[in-house]
mmCIF file of C-alpha atoms in Angstrom:
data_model
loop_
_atom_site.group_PDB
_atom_site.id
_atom_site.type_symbol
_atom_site.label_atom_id
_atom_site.label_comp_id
_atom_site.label_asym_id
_atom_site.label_seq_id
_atom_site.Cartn_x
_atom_site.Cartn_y
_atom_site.Cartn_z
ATOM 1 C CA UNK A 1 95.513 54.773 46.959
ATOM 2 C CA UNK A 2 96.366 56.821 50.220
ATOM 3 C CA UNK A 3 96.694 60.174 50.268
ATOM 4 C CA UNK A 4 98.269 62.803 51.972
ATOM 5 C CA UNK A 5 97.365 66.473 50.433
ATOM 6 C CA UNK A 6 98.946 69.555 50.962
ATOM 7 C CA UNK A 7 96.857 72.921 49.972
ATOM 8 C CA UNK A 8 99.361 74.439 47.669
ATOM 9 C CA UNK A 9 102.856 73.529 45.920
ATOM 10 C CA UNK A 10 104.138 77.252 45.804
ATOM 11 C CA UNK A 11 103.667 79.762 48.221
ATOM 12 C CA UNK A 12 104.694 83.886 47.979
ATOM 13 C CA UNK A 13 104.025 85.704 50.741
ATOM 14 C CA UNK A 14 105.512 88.892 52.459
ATOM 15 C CA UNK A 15 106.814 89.486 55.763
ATOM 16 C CA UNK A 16 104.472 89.659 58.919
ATOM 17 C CA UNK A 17 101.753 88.266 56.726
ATOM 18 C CA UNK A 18 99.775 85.238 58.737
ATOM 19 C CA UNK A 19 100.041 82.335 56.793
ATOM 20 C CA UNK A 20 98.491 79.147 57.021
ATOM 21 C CA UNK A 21 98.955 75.819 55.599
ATOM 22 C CA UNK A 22 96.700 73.114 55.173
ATOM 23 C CA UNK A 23 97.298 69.125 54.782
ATOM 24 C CA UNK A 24 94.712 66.179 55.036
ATOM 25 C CA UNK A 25 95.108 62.626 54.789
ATOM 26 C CA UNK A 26 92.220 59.887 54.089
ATOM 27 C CA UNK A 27 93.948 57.239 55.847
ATOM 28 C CA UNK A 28 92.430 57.905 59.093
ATOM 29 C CA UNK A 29 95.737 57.567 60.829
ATOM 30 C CA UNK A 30 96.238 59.454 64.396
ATOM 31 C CA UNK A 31 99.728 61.111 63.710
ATOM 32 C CA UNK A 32 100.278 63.988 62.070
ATOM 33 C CA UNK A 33 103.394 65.615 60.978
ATOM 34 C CA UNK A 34 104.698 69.076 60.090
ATOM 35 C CA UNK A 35 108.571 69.205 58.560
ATOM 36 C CA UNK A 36 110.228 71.946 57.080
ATOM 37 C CA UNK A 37 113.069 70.776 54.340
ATOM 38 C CA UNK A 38 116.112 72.937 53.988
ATOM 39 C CA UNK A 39 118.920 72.373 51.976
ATOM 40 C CA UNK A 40 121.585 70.649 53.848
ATOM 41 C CA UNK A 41 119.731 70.337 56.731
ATOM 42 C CA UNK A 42 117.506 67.259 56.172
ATOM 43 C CA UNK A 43 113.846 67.454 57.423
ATOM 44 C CA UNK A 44 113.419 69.016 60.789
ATOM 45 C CA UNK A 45 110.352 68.276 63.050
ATOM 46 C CA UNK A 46 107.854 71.299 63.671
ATOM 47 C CA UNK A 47 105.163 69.967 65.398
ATOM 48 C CA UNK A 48 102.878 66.515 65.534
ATOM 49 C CA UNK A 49 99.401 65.390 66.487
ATOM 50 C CA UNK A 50 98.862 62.155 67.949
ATOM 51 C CA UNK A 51 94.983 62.757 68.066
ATOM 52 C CA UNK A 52 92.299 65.678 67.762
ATOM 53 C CA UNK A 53 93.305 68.772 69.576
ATOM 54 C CA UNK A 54 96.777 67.382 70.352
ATOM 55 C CA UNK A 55 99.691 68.596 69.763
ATOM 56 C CA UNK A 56 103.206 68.473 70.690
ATOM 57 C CA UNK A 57 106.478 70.397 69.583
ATOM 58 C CA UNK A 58 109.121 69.199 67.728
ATOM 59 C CA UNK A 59 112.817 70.315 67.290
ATOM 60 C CA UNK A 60 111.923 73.742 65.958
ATOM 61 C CA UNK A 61 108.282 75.262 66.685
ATOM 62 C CA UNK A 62 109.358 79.051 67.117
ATOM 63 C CA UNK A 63 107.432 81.107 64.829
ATOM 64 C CA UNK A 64 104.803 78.428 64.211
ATOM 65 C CA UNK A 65 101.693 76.976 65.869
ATOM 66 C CA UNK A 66 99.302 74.288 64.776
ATOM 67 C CA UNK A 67 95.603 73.495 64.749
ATOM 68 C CA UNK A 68 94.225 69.598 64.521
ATOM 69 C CA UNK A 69 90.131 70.412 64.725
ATOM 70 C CA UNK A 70 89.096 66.919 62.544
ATOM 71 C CA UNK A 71 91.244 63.895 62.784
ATOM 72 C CA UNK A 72 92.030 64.292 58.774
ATOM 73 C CA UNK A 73 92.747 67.856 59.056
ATOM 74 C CA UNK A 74 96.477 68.934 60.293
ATOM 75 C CA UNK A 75 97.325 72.722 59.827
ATOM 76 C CA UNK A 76 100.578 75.076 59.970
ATOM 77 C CA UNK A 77 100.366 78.421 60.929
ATOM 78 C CA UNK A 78 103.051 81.282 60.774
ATOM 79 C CA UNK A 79 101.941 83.610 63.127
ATOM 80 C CA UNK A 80 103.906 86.401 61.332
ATOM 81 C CA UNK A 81 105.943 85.527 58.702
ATOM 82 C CA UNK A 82 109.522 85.845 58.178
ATOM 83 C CA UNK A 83 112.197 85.383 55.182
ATOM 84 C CA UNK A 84 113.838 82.856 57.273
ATOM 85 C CA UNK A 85 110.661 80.681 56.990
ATOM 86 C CA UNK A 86 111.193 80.163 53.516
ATOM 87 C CA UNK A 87 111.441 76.724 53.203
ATOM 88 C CA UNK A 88 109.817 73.729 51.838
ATOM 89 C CA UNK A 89 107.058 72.382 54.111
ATOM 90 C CA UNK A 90 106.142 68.786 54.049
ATOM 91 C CA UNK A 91 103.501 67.313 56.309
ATOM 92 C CA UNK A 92 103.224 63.710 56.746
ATOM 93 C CA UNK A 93 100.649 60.943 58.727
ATOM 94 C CA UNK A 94 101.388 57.979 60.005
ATOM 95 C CA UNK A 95 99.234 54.953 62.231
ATOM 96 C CA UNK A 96 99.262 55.246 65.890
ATOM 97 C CA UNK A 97 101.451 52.056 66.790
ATOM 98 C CA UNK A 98 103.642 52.295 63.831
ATOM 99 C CA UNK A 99 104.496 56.226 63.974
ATOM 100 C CA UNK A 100 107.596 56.049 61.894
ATOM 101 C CA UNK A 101 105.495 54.271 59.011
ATOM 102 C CA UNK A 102 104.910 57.455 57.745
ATOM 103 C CA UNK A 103 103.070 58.546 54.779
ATOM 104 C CA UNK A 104 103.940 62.235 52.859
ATOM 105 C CA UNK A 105 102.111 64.968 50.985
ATOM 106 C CA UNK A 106 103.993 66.875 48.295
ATOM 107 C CA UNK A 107 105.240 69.425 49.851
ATOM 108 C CA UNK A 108 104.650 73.535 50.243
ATOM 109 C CA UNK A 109 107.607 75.687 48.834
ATOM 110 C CA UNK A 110 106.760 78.689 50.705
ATOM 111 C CA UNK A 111 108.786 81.547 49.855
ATOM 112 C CA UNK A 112 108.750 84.621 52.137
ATOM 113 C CA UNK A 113 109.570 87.726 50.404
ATOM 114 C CA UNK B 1 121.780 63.139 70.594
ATOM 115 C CA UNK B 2 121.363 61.328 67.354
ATOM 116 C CA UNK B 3 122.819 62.883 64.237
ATOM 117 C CA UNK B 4 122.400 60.590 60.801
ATOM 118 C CA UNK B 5 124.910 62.125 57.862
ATOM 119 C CA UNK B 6 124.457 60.980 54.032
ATOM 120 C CA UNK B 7 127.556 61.594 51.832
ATOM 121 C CA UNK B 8 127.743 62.416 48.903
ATOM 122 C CA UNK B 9 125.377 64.938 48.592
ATOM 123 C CA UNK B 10 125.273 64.587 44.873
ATOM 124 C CA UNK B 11 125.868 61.516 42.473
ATOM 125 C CA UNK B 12 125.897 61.087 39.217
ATOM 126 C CA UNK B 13 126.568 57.716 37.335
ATOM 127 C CA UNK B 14 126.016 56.568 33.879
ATOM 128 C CA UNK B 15 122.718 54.134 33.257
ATOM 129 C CA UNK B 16 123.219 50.797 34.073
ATOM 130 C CA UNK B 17 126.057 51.115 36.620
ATOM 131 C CA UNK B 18 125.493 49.393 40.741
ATOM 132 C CA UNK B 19 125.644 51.754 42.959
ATOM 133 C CA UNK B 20 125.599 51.922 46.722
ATOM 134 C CA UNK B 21 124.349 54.989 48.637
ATOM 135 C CA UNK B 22 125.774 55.630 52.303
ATOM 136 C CA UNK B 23 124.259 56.640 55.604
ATOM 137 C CA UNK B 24 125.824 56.744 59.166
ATOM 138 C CA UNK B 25 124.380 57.651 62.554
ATOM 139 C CA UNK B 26 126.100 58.399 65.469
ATOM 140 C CA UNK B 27 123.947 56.321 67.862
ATOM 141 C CA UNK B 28 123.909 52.704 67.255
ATOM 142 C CA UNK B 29 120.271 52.588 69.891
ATOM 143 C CA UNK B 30 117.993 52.794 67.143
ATOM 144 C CA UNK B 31 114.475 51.144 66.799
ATOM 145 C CA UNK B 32 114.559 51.215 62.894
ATOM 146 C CA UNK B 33 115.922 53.027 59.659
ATOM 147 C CA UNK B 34 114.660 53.831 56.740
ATOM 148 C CA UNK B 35 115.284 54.918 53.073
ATOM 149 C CA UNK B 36 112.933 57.150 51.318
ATOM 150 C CA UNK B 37 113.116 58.357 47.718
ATOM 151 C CA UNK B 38 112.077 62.360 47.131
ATOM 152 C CA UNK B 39 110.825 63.639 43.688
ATOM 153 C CA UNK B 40 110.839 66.684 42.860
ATOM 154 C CA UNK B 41 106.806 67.487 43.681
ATOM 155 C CA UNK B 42 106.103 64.622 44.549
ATOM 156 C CA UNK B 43 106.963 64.677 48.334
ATOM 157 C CA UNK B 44 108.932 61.124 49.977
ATOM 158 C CA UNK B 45 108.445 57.843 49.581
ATOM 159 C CA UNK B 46 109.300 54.976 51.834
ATOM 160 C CA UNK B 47 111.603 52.489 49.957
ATOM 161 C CA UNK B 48 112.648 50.201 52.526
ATOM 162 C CA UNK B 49 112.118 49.681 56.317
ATOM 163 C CA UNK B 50 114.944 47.513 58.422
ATOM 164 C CA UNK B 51 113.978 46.981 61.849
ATOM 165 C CA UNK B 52 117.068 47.087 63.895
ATOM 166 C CA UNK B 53 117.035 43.153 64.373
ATOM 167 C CA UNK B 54 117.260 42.818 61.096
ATOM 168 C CA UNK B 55 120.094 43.059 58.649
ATOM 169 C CA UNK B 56 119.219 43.561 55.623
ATOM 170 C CA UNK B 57 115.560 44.473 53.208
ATOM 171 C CA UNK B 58 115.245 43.704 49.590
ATOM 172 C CA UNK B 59 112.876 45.511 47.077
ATOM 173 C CA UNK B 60 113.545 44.925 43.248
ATOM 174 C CA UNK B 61 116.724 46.051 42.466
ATOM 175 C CA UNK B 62 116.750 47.508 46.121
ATOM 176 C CA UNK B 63 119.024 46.120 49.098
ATOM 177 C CA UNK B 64 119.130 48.081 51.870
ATOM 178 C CA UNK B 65 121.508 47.039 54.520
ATOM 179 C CA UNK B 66 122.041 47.391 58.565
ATOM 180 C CA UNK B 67 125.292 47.297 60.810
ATOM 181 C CA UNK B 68 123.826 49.139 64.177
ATOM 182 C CA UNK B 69 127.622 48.416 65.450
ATOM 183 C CA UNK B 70 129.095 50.318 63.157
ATOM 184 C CA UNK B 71 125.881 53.080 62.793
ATOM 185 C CA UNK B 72 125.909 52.589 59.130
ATOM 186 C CA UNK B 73 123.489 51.781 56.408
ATOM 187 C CA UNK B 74 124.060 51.069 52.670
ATOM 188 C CA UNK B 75 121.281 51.164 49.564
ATOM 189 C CA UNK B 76 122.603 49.467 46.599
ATOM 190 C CA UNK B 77 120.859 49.546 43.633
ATOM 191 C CA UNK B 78 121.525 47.590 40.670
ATOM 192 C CA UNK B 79 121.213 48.249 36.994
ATOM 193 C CA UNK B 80 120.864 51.800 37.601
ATOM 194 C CA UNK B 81 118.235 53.357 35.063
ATOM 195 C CA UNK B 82 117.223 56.820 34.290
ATOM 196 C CA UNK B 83 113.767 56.652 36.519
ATOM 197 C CA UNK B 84 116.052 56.455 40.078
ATOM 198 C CA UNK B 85 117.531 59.753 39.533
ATOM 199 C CA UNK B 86 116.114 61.563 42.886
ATOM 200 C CA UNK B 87 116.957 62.267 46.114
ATOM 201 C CA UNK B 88 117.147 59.622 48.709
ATOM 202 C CA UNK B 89 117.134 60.079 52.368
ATOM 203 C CA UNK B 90 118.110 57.789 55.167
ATOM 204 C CA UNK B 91 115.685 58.062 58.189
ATOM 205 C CA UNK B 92 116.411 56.628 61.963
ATOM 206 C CA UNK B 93 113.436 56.356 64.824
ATOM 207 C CA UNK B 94 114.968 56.372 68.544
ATOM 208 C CA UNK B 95 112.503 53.804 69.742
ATOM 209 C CA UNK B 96 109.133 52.726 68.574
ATOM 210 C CA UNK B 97 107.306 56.119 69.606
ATOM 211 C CA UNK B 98 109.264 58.497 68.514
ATOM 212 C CA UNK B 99 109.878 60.429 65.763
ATOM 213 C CA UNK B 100 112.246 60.032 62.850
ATOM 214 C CA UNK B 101 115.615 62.041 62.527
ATOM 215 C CA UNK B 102 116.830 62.560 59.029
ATOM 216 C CA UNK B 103 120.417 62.336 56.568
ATOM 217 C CA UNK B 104 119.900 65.509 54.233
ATOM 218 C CA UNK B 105 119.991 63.345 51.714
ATOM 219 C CA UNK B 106 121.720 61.936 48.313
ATOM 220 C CA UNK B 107 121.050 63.648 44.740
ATOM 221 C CA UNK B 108 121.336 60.967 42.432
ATOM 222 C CA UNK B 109 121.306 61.245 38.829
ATOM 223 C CA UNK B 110 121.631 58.426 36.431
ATOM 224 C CA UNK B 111 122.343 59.713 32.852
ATOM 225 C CA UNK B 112 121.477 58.317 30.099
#
């Protein structure tokens, strides 16, 4: 069964605080996702990885960067975080020729307080 | 630039009812769409895939269909049951190597 695993389901942290979280998939695919869900909104695009050390912005990378060190290992980092980064955070991999076959972990609710 | 809109937001319907579930996008170039399903903590599955040659993908009591001219897509499912109440999302891709823009999504609950 594939996999996609995000670190934690609930996340409370207060402002300026660094946070960082963590997905990794066993499906050896080359993309990696990060979304943020917010209601009303649909998912939004953070950042992706199409390989190790890659990266490339999405539709809304302020106030986040990104670190892809292992091919299985995708993570999200909020520099300094803010209460309008509470959000739900779903990260997501997908093959390289077939990027919109993607597959999703379950999700951070990150709560910035 | 590509928008994709879902409406309604929420549903609810008694068990056992059809139903169809609506998505439109404003730019009929698309590559593919696709409807996911979203459980509470459970993060998004992938129901159904239509390329944009095709019209139409079954799946069970799934039908997902395509009309590029008219930048809409429909999921019907039949013989609703308690188990599809979630949230469903309708997903376009641009082109092949790009990523996916998203509906925010339909609520559906089935009541018993």
């Amino acid at each position: 069964d594939v996999k996609v695993t995000q670190s934690s389901r609930y996340l409370v942290k207060r402002t300026g605080e660094k946070v960082f979280l963590e997905c990794v998939q066993d499906m050896d695919h080359e993309n990696m996702f990060w979304y943020r869900q917010d209601p009303g909104l649909g998912l939004r695009l953070i950042y992706f990885s199409y390989d190790v050390k890659m990266k490339e912005k999405g539709d809304i990378p302020e106030g986040y960067s990104v670190s892809r060190e292992k091919k299985e290992r995708f993570s999200l980092i909020l520099e300094s975080a803010s209460t309008n980064q509470t959000s739900m955070y779903l990260c997501a991999s997908s093959p390289l020729v077939r990027v919109t076959e993607a597959f999703f972990g379950q999700g951070t609710r990150l709560t910035v307080v | 630039k590509q928008e994709v809109t879902q409406i309604p937001a929420a549903l609810s319907v008694p068990e056992g009812e059809n139903l169809v579930l609506n998505c439109s996008f404003t730019d009929s170039a698309i590559y593919n769409l696709q409807w996911f399903r979203q459980d509470p903590g459970k993060g998004l599955t992938s129901l159904l895939l239509i390329q944009s040659s095709q019209r139409e993908q079954t799946s069970g009591r799934l039908n997902a269909s395509l009309d590029k001219s008219s930048g809409r897509s429909t999921l019907y499912i039949a013989a609703s049951q308690p188990g599809d109440s979630a949230t469903y999302l309708c997903a376009v891709s641009p082109d092949s190597n790009y990523q996916l823009i998203w509906g925010a999504g339909t609520k559906l609950i089935i009541k018993p």
